[in-house]
CSV table of C-alpha atoms in Angstrom, one decimal:
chain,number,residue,atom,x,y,z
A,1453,UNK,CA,22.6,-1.9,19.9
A,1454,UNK,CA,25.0,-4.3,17.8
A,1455,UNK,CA,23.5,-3.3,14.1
A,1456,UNK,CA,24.9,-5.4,10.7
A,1457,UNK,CA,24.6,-3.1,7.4
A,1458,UNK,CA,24.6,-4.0,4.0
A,1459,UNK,CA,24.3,-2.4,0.9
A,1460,UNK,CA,24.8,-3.1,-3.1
A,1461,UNK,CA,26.3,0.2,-4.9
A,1462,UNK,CA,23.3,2.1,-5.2
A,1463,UNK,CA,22.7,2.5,-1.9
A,1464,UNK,CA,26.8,2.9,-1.1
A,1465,UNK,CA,26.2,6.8,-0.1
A,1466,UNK,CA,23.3,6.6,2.7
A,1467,UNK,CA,25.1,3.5,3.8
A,1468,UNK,CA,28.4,5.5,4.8
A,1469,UNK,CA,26.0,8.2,6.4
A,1470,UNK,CA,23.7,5.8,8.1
A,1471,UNK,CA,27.2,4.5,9.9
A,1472,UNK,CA,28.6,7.6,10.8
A,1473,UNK,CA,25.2,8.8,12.8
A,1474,UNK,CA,24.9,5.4,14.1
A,1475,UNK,CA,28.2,5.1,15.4
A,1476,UNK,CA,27.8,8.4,16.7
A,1477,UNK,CA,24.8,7.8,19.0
A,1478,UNK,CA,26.7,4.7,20.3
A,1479,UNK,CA,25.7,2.0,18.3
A,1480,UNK,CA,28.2,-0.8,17.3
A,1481,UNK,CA,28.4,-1.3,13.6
A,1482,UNK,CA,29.7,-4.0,11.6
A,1483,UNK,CA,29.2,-2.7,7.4
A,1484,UNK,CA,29.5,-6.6,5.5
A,1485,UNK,CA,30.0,-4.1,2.1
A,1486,UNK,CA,30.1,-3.1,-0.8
A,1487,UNK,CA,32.8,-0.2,-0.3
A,1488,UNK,CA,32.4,1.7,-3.2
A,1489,UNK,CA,29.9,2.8,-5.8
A,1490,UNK,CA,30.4,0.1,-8.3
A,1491,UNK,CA,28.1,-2.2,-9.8
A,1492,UNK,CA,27.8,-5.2,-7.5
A,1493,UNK,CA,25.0,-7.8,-7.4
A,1494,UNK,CA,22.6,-6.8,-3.6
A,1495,UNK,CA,22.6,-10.5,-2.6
A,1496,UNK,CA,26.2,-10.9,-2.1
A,1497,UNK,CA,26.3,-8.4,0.8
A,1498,UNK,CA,22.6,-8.8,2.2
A,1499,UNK,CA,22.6,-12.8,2.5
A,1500,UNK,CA,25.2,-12.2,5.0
A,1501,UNK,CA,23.2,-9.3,6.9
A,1502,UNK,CA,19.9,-11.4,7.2
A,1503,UNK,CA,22.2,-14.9,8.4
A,1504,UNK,CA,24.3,-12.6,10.8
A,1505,UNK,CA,20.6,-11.0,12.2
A,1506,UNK,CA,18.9,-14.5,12.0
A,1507,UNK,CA,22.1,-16.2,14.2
A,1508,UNK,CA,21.7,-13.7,16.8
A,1509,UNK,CA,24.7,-12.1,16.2
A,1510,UNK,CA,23.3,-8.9,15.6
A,1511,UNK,CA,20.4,-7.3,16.8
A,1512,UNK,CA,18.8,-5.6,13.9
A,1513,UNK,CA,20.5,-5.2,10.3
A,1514,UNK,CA,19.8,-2.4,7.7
A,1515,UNK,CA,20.5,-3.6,4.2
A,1516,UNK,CA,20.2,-0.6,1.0
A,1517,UNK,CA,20.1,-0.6,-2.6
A,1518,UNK,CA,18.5,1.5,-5.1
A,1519,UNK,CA,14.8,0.7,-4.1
A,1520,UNK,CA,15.3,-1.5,-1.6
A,1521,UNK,CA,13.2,-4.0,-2.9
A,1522,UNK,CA,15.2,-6.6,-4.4
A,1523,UNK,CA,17.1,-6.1,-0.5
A,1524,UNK,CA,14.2,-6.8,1.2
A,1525,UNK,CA,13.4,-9.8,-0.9
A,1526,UNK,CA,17.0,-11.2,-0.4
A,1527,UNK,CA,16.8,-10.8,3.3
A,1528,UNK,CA,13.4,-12.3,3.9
A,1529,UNK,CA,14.5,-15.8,1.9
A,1530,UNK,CA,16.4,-16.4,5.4
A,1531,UNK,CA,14.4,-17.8,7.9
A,1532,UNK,CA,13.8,-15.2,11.1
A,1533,UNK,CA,14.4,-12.7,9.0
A,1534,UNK,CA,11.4,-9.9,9.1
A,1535,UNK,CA,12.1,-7.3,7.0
A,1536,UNK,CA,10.5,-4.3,5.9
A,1537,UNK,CA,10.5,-1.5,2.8
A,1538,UNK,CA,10.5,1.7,4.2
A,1539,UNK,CA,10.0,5.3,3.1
A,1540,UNK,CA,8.9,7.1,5.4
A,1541,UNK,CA,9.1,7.7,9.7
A,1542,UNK,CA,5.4,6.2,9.7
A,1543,UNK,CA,6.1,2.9,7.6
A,1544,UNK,CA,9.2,2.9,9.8
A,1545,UNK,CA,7.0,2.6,12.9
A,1546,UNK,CA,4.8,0.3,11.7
A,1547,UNK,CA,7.1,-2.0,10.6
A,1548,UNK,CA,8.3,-1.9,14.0
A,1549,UNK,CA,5.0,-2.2,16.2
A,1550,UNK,CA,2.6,-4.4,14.2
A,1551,UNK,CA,5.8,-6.6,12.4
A,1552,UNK,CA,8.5,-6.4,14.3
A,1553,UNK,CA,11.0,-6.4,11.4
A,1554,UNK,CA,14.2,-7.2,12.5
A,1555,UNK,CA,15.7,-5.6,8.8
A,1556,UNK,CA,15.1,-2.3,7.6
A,1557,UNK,CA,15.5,-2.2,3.9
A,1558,UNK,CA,15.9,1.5,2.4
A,1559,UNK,CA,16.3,2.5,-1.0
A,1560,UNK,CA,18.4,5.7,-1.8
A,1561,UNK,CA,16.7,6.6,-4.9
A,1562,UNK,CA,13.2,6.9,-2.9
A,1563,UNK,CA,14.1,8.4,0.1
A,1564,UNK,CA,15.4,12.2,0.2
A,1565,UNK,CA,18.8,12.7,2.3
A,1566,UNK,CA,17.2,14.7,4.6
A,1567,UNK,CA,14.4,12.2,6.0
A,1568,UNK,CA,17.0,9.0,6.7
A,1569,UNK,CA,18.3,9.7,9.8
A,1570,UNK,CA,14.4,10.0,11.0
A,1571,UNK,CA,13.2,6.6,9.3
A,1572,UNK,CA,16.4,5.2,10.8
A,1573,UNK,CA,16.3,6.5,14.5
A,1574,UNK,CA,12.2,5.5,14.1
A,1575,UNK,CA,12.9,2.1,13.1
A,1576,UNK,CA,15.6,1.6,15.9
A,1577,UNK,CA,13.3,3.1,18.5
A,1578,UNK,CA,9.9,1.9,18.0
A,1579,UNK,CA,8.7,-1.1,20.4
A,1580,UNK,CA,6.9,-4.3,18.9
A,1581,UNK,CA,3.5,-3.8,20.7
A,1582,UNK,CA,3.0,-7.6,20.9
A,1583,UNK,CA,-0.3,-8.4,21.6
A,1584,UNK,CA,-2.7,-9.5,18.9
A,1585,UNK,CA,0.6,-8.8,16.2
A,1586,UNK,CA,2.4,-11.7,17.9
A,1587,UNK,CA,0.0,-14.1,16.9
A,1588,UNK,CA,0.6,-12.8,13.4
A,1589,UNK,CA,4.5,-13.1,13.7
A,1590,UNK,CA,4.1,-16.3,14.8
A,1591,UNK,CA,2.3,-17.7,12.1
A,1592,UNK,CA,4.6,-16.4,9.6
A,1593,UNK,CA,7.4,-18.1,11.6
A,1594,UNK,CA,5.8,-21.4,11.1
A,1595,UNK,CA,5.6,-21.3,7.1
């Protein structure tokens, strides 16, 4: 899967460890930044996540900071963009099947280092199970 990543400095660290087990189960990664831990403003590397997902050119995106809210919000300003808070494997899966978010947002200073390679390999794996959900998705398109 082609995945675009994202992150502002406080989410710098999971970002370079989200990459390395991503790349390692065969996933092609393109990181848009930052690259390094210091203060940066989120929206100048996440607008370019959430275009690059929204164009096609990428599959899915996962964009980081310290909560990952202020991410999420950036991302879902561009249109197609469906993306989701997580912090945990089952928010991770339900973002998946009843939203189909197309962005993962994760925030480093709620999530414990030891539970991000599960929300991420949820997230990546989960199916969109359609259906009665897809009606939903649609009507968010259209606003």
């Amino acid at each position: 899967m082609k995945i675009a990543i994202g992150t502002d400095h406080a989410g710098y660290r999971y970002k370079e460890k989200i990459k390395g087990f991503l790349t390692e189960a065969g996933h092609e990664v393109q990181d848009f930044g930052t690259f390094s831990d210091e203060s940066c403003d989120y929206p100048d590397f996440i607008f370019p996540v959430a275009k690059a997902v929204a164009a096609g050119e990428f599959e899915r995106g996962i964009v980081l900071g310290g909560s990952g809210n202020g991410e999420a919000i950036a991302a879902n300003k561009v249109k197609g963009i469906r993306c989701a808070v997580c912090w945990n494997t089952l928010s991770a899966e339900m973002a998946r099947r009843h939203n189909d978010a197309n962005v993962l947002s994760l925030g480093e200073r709620m999530i414990y280092e030891d539970q991000l390679e599960a929300i991420v390999t949820t997230w990546l794996e989960t199916p969109f199970d359609g259906g009665r959900h897809e009606r939903r998705i649609q009507k968010i398109e259209r606003l």
